[in-house]
Short mmCIF file of C-alpha atoms and ligand atoms in Angstrom, two decimals:
data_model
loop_
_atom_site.label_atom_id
_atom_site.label_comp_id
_atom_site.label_asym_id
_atom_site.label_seq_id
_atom_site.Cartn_x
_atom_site.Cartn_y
_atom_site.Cartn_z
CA UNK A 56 20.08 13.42 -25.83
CA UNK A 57 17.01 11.51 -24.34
CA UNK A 58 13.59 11.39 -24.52
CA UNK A 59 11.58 10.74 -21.67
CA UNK A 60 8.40 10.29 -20.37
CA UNK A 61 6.98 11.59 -17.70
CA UNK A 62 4.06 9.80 -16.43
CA UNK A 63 1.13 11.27 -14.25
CA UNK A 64 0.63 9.00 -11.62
CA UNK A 65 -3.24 8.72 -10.98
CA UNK A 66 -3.87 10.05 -7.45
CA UNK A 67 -6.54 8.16 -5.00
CA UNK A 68 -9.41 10.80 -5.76
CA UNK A 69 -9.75 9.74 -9.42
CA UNK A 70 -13.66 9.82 -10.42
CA UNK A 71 -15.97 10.88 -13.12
CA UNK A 72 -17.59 14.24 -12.52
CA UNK A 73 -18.79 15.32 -15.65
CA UNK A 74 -16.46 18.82 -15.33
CA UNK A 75 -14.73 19.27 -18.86
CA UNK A 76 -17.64 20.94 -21.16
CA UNK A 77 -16.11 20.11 -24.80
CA UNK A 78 -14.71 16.69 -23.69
CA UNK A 79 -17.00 13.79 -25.23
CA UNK A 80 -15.66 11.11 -22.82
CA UNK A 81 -15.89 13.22 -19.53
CA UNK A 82 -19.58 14.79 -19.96
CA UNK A 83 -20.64 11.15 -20.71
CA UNK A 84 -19.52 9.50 -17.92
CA UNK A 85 -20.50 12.00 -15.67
CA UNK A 86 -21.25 10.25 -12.09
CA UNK A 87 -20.63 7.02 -12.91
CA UNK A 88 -18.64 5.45 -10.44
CA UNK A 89 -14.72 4.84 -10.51
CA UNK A 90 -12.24 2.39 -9.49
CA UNK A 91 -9.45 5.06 -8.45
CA UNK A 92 -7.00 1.33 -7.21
CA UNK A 93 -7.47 0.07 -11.13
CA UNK A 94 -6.67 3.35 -12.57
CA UNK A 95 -3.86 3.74 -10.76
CA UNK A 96 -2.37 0.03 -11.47
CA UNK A 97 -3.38 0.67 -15.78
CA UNK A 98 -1.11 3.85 -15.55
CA UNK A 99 1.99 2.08 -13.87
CA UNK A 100 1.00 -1.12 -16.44
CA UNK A 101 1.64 1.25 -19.19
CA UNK A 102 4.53 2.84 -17.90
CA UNK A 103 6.48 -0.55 -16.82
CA UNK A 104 5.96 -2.23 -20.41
CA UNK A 105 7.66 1.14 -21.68
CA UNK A 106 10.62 1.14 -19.44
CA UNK A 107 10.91 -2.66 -20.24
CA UNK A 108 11.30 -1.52 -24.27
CA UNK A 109 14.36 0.58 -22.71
CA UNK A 110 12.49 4.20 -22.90
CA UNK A 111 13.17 6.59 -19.67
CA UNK A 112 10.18 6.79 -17.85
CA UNK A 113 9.31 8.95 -14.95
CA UNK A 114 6.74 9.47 -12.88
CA UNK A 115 4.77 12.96 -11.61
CA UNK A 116 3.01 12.18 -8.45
CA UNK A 117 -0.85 12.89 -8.10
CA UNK A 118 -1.47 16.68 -6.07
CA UNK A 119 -3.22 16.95 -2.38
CA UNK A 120 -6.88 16.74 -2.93
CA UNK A 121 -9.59 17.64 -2.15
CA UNK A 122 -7.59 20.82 -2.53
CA UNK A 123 -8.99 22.58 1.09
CA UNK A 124 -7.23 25.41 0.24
CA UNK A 125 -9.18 26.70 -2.54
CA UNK A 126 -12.24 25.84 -0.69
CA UNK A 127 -11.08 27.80 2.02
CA UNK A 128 -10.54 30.63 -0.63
CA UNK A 129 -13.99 30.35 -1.33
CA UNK A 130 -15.39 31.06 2.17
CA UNK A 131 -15.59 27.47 3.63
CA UNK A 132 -13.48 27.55 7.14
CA UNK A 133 -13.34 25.56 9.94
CA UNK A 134 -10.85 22.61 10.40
CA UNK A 135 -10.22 20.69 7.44
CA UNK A 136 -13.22 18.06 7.89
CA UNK A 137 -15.48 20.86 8.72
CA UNK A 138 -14.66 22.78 5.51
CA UNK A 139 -14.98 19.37 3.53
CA UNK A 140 -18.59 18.75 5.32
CA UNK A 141 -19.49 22.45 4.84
CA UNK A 142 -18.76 22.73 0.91
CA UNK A 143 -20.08 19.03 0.47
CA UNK A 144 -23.49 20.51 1.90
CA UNK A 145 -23.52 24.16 0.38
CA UNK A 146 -21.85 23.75 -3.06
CA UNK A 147 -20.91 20.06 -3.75
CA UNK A 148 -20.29 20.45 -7.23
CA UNK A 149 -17.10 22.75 -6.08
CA UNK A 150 -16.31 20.44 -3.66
CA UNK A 151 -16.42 18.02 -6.73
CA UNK A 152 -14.46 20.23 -8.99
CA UNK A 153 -11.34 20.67 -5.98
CA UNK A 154 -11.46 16.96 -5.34
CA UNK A 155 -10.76 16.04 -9.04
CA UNK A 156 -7.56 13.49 -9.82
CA UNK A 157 -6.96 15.68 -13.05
CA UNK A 158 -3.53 16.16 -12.32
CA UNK A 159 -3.04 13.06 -13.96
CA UNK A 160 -2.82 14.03 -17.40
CA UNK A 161 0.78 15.87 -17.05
CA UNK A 162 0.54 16.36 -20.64
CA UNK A 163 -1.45 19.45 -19.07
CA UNK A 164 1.18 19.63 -16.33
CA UNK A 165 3.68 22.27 -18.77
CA UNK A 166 4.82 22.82 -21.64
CA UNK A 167 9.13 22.02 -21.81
CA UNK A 168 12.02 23.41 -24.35
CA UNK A 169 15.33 20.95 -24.66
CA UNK A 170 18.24 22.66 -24.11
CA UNK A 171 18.97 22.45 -27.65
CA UNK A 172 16.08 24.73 -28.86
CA UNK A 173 16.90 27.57 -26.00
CA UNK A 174 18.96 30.62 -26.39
CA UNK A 175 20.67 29.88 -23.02
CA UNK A 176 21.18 26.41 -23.55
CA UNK A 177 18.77 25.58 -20.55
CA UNK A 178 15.88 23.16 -20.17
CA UNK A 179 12.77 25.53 -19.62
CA UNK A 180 9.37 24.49 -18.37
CA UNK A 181 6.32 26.77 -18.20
CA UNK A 182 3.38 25.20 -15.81
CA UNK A 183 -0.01 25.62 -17.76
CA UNK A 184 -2.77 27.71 -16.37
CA UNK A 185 -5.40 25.49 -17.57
CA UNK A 186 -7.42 28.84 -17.46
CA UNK A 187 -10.68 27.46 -19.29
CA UNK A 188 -11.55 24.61 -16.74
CA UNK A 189 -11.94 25.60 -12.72
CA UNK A 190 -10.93 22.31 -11.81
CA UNK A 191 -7.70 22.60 -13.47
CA UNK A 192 -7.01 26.36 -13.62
CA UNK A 193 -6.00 25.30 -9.41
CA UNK A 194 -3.84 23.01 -10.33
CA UNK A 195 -0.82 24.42 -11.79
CA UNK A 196 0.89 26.04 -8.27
CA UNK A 197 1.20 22.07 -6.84
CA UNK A 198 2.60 21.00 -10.04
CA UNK A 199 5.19 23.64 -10.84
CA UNK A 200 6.15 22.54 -6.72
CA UNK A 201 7.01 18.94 -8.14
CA UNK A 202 8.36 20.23 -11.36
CA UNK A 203 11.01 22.36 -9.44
CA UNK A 204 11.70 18.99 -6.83
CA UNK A 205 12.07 16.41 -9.92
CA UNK A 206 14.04 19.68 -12.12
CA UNK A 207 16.44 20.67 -9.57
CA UNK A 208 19.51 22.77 -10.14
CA UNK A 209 21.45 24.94 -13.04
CA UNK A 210 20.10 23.15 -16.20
CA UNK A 211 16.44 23.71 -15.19
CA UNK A 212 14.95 27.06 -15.53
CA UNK A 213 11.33 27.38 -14.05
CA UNK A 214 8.63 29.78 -15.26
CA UNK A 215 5.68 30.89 -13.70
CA UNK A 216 2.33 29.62 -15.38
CA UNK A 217 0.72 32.59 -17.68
CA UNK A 218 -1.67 34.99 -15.91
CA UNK A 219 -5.04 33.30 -15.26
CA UNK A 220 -7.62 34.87 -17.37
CA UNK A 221 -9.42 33.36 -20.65
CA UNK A 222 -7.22 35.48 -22.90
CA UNK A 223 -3.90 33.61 -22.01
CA UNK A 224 -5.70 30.17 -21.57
CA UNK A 225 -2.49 27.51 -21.56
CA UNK A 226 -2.96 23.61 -21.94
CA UNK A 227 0.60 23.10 -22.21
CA UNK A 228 1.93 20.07 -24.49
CA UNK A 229 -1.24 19.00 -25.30
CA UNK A 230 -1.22 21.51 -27.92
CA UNK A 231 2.40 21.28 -28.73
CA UNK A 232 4.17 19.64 -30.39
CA UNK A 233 8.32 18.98 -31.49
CA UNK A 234 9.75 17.48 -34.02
CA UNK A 235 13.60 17.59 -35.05
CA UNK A 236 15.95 15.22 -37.18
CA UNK A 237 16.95 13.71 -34.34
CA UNK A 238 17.07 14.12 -30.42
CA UNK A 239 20.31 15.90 -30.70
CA UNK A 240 19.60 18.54 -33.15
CA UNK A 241 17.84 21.70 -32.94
CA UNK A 242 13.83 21.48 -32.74
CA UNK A 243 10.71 22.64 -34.30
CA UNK A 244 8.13 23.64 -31.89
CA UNK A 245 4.66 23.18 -33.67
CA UNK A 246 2.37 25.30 -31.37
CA UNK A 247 -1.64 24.57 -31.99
CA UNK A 248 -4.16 27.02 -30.67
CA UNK A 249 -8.00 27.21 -30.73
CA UNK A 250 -8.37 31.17 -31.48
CA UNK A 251 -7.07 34.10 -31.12
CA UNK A 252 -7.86 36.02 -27.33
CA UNK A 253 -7.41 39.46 -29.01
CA UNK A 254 -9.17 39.48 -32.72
CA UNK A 255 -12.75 38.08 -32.45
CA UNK A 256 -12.81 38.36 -36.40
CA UNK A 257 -10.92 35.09 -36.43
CA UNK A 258 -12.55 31.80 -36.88
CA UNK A 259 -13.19 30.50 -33.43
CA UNK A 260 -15.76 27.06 -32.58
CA UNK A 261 -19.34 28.36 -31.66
CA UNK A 262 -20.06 25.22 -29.39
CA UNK A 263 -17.21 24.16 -27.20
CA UNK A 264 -14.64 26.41 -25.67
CA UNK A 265 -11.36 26.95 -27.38
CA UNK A 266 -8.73 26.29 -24.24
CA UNK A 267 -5.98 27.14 -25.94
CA UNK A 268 -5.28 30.62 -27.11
CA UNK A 269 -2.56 32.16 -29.94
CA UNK A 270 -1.28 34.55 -27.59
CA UNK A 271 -1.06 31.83 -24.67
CA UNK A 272 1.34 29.91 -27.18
CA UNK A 273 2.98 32.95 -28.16
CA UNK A 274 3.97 33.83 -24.53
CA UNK A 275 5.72 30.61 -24.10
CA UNK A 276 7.60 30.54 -27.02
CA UNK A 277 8.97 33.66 -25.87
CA UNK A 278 9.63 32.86 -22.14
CA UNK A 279 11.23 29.58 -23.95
CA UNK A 280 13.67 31.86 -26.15
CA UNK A 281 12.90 30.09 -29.23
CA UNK A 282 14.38 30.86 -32.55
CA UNK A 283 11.71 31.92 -34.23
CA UNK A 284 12.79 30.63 -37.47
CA UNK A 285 12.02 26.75 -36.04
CA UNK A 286 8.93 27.92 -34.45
CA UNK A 287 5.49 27.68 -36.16
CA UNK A 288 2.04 28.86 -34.86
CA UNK A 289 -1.11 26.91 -36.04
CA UNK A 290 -4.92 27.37 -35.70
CA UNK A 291 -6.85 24.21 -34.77
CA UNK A 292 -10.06 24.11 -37.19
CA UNK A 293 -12.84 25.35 -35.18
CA UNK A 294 -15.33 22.78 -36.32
CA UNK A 295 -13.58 20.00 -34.99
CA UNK A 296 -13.02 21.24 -31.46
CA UNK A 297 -17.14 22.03 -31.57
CA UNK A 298 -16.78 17.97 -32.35
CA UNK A 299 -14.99 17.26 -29.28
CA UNK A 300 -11.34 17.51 -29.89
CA UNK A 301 -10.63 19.67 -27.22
CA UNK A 302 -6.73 19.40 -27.25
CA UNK A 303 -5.15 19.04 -30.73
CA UNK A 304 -3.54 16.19 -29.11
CA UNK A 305 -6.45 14.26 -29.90
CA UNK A 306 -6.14 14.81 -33.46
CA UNK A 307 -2.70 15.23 -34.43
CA UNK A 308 0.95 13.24 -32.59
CA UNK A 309 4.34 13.92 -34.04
CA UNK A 310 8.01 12.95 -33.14
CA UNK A 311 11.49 13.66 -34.46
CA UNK A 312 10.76 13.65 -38.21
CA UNK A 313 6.71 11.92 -38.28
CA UNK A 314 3.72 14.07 -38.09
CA UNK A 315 0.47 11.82 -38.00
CA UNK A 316 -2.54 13.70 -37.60
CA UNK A 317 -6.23 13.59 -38.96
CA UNK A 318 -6.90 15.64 -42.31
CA UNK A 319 -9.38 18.04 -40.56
CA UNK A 320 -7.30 18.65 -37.60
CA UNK A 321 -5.82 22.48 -39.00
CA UNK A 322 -7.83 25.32 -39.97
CA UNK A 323 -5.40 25.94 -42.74
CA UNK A 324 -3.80 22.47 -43.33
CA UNK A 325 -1.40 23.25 -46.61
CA UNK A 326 0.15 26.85 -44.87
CA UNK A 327 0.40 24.80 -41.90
CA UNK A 328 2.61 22.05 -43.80
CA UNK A 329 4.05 24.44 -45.68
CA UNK A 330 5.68 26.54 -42.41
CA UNK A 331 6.58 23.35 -40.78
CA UNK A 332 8.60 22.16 -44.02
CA UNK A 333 10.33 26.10 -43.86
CA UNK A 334 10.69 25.76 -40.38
CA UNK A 335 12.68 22.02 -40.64
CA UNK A 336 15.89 23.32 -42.08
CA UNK A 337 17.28 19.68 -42.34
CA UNK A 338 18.51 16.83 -45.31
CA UNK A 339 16.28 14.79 -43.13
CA UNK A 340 13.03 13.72 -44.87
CA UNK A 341 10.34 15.13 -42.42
CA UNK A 342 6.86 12.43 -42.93
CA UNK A 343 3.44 13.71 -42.85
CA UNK A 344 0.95 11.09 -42.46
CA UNK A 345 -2.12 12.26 -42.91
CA UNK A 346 -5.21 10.42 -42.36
CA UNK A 347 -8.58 10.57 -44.40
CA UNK A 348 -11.65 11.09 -43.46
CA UNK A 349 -13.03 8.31 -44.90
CA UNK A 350 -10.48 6.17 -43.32
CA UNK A 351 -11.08 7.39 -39.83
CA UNK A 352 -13.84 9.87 -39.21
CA UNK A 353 -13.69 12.87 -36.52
CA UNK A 354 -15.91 11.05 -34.50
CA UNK A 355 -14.23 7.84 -34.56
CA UNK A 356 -10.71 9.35 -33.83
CA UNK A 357 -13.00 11.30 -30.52
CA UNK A 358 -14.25 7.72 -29.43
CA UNK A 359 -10.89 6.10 -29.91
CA UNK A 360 -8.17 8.12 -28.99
CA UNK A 361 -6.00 7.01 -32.15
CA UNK A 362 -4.45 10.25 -32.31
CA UNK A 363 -3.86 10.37 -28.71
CA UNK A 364 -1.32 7.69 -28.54
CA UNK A 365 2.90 8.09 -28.19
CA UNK A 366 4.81 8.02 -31.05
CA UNK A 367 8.21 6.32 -29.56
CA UNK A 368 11.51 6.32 -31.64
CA UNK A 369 12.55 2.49 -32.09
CA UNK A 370 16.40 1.97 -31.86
CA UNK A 371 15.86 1.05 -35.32
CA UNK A 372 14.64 4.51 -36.28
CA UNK A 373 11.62 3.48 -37.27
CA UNK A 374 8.27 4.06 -34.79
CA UNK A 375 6.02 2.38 -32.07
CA UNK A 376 2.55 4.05 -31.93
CA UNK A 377 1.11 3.06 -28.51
CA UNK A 378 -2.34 3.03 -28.70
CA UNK A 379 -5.54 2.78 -25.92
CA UNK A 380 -7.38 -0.22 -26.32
CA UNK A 381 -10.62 1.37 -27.71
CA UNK A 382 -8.47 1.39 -31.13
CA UNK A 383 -8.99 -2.40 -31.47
CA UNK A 384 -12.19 -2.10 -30.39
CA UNK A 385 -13.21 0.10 -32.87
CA UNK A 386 -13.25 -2.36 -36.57
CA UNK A 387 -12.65 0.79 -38.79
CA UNK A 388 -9.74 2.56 -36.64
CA UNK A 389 -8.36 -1.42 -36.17
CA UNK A 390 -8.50 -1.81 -39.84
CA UNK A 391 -6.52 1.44 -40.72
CA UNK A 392 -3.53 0.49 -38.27
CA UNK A 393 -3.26 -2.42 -39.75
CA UNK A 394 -3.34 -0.82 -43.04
CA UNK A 395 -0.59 1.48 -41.64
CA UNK A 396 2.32 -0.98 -39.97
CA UNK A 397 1.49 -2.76 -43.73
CA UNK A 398 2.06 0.24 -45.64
CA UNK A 399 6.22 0.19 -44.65
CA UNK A 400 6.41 3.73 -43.63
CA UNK A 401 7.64 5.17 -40.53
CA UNK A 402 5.31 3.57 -37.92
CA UNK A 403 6.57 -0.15 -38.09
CA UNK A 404 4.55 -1.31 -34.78
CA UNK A 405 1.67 -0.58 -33.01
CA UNK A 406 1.06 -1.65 -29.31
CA UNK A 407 -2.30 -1.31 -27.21
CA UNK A 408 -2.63 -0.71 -23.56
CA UNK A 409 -6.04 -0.54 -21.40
CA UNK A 410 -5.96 3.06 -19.86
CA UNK A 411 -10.04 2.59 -20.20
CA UNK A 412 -10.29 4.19 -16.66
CA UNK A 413 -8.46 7.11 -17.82
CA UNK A 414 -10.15 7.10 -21.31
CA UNK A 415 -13.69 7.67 -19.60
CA UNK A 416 -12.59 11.21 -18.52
CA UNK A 417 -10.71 12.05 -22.15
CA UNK A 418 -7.42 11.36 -21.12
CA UNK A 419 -5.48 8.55 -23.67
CA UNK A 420 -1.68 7.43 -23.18
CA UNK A 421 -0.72 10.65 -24.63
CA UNK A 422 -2.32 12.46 -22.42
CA UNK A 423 -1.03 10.68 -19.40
CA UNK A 424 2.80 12.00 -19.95
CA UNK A 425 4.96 14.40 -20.49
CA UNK A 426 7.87 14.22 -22.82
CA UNK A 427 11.14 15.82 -21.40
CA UNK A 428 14.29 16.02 -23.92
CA UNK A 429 17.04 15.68 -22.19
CA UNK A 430 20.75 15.73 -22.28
CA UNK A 431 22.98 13.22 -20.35
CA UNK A 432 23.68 15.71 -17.75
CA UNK A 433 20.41 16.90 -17.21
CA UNK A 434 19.26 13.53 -16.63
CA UNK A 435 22.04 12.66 -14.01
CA UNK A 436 20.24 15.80 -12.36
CA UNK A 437 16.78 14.55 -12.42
CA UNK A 438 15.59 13.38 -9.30
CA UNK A 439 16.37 9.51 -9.56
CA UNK A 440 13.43 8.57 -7.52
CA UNK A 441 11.44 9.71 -9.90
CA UNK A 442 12.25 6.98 -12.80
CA UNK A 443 10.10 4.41 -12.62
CA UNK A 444 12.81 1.39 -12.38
CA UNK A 445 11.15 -2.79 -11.78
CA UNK A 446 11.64 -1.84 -8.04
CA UNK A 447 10.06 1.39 -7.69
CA UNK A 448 7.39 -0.39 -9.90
CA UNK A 449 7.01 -2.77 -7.41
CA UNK A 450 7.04 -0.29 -4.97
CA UNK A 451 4.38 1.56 -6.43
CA UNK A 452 2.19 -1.26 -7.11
CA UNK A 453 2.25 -1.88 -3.22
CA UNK A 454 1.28 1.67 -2.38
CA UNK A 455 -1.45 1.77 -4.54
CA UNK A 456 -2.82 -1.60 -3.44
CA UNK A 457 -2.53 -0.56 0.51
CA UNK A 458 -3.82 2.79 0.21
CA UNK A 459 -6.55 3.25 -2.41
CA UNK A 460 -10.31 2.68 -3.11
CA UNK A 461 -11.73 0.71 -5.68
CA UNK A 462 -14.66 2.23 -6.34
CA UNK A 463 -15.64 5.92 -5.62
CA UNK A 464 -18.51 7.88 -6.65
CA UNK A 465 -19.49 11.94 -6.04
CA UNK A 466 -20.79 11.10 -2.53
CA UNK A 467 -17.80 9.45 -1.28
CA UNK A 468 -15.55 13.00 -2.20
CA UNK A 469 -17.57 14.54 0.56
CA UNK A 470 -15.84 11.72 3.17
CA UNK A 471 -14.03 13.93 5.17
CA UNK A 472 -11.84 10.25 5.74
CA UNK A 473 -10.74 9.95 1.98
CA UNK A 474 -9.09 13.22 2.81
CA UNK A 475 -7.00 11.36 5.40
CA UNK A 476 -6.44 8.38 3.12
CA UNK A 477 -5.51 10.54 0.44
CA UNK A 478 -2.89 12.45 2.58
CA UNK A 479 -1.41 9.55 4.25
CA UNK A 480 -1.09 8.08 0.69
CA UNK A 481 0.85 11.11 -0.41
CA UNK A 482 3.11 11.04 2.52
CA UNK A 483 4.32 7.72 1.94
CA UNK A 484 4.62 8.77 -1.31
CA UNK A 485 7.28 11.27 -1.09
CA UNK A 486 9.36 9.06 1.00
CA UNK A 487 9.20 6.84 -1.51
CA UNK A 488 10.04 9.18 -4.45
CA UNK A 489 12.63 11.33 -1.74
CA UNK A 490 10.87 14.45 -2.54
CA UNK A 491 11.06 15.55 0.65
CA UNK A 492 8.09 18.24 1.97
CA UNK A 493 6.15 18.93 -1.03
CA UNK A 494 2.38 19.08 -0.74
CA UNK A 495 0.70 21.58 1.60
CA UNK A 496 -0.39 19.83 3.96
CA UNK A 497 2.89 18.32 4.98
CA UNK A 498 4.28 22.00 5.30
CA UNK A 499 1.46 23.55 6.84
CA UNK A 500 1.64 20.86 9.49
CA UNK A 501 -1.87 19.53 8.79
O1 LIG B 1442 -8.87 18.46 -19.24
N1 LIG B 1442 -10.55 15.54 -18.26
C1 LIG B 1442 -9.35 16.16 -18.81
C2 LIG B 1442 -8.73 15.30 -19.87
C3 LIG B 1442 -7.38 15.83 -20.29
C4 LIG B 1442 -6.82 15.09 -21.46
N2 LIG B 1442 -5.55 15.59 -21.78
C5 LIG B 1442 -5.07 15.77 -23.02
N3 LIG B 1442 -5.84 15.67 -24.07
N4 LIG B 1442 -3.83 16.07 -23.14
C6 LIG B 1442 -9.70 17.54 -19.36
O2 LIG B 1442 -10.78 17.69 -19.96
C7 LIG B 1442 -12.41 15.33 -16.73
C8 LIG B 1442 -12.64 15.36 -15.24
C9 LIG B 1442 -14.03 14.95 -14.87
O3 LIG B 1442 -14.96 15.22 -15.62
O4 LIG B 1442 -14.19 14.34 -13.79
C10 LIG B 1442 -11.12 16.00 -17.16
O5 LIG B 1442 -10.68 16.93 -16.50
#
């Protein structure tokens, strides 16, 4: 078995609108303008120096936007430029909010189950809702489209995303988590929620939204067919989320047999150690590293990302942590990973990449990816277009440099043009990946 990782591929509308209430990074760069060309090119930076460690990477494409078809939804009509025009003059901040590149961070695009964890020996992915955000609650039916075209055939199963609504808000893998002895073995799938949709006498956060809700995680692990004896429910602590963590994946990273998260990241940190350590089942040592407070405070792990980076298996056995540059920048987090690859435990490396366009909306290197387990089968039936290889790098690199902008700001999304550019874009794009007809606008004939 494999582990890959699927890369979001940062599509030509990427800018800074300020939409993600509870996200530090995104309120504070709100209208500030973006360089959609360098984003792009960081992304497929990152990704190349992985595949040239040997790790499988893949890419998700970016979705159609401005997404006309909600807008249309919402009463805007004409042709397409006229509905663009129209919403850009009566409600530009939805215009803003359907033109947003969020797509990119596919570790919002679903949550998957390895075939080794499911009761019919299938690979399952559930597309999230992303219920709490209106900019990404229209994202999912697009991406569960390229899931199904990269997925294709008997080892993939497919679910629908969880009815919209605040009660089953889904973020996807952003607040899961797997760890298992090795990529072979069975799993167990650490699930972290904000609060419970149906008992407001829990602990909830009393500033920021909790996106993520118990019964949301819940649902999946049940559409996954999970043995509930590996499977472990845990409540983010409130008080950090009203602090900006927003996913737990900016607080807390595991693989195989390493958890590394902050100390305040759980609302009930030993029962949530405790269940994981029931839930192992395995002669394997599983490794907790937790970090202090005083090491690395809540607010410098928000500014950072440290907990946002990928935990990759060396062939060694031992771990890469692949962190965004703000880590070095930042002389207390810098100091503690140096600290760490010193200490000789299980993270023996630690590598930095500049994602900083990404970074300014709250998205870090783990945010950017998925992480698909896969079997050597199942990966002869991914999609082989969509592994990013030195060619299709190259490839890539050239698209991006022909087709996108290098700096955008709010006023440009209401350019009924980048609509075209984006489009054309896209259409190369799927010859290039072989995906065939995928986004609307290529099957609605636009
Ligand atoms: O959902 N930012 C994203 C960042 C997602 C990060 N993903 C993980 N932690 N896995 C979000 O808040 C900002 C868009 C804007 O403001 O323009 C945004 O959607």
């Amino acid at each position: 078995m494999y582990e890959a990782n699927f890369d979001g591929l940062v599509g030509p509308t990427h800018n800074y609108a300020g939409l993600s209430l509870g996200n530090v990074a995104s309120l504070s760069n709100a209208a500030s303008e973006s360089n959609p060309k360098e984003a792009a090119l960081q992304g497929l930076l990152k990704m190349k120096a992985l595949a040239d460690m040997g790790y499988l990477q893949g890419i998700i494409p970016p979705l159609e936007r401005p997404d006309v078809y909600t807008l249309r939804k919402l009463g805007f009509s004409g042709t397409d430029e006229e509905v663009i025009q129209k919403a850009a003059k009566q409600a530009p901040k939805v215009l803003v909010a359907c033109a947003s590149a969020s797509s990119m961070w596919t570790a919002n695009a679903c949550t998957m189950a390895p075939s080794t964890d499911t009761a019919d020996r299938k690979v399952h992915f559930t597309p999230a809702n992303l219920a709490n955000k209106f900019h990404r609650s229209i994202e999912w039916p697009q991406t569960a489209e390229l899931l199904k075209k990269i997925f294709s055939g008997e080892h993939f199963v497919h679910h629908a995303a969880l009815p919209q609504g605040e009660h089953f808000g889904d973020e996807g893998a952003a607040n899961h988590t797997r760890l298992a002895p090795s990529y072979d073995a069975k799993g167990v799938h650490f699930f972290v929620f904000g609060r419970y949709a149906f008992d407001l006498s829990k602990p909830a956060p009393k500033r920021f939204p909790a996106r993520q809700t118990r019964e949301a995680s819940e649902a999946v692990a049940r559409l996954h067919q999970l043995d509930p004896q590996r499977t472990v429910f845990a409540q983010q602590n409130p008080d950090v989320i009203d602090q900006g963590v927003f996913h737990n994946d900016v607080i807390c990273v595991g693989n195989l047999n390493v958890l590394f998260f902050h100390e305040h990241a759980f609302l009930n940190k030993d029962e949530t150690l405790t269940a994981l350590k029931e839930a192992w089942q395995s002669e394997t040592p599983l490794h907790f590293i937790e970090v202090r407070d005083a090491d690395v405070s809540v607010s410098d792990a928000v500014a950072t990302y440290l907990f946002n980076s990928q935990l990759l298996a060396r062939p060694d056995g031992r771990m890469l942590l692949v962190c965004p540059a703000e880590c070095r920048e930042n002389p207390r987090v810098a100091a503690y990973l140096e600290k760490l690859v010193d200490s000789n435990g299980p993270i023996a490396e630690v590598r930095i990449y500049d994602v900083k366009q990404s970074m300014r909306n709250g998205g870090g290197p783990a945010c950017l990816r998925q992480r698909v387990v896969l079997s050597e089968l199942e990966r002869q039936a991914v999609n082989p277009a969509c592994w990013l290889t030195t060619d299709s790098y190259e490839a890539l690199v050239a698209w991006v440099n022909k087709h996108y902008r290098d700096r955008l700001t709010e006023a440009d999304l209401a350019d009924p043009q980048l609509l075209q550019e984006s489009r054309t874009a896209l259409d190369e794009l799927t010859q290039l990946l072989k995906l065939g007809s995928v986004y609307p606008f290529q099957k609605l004939g636009a």
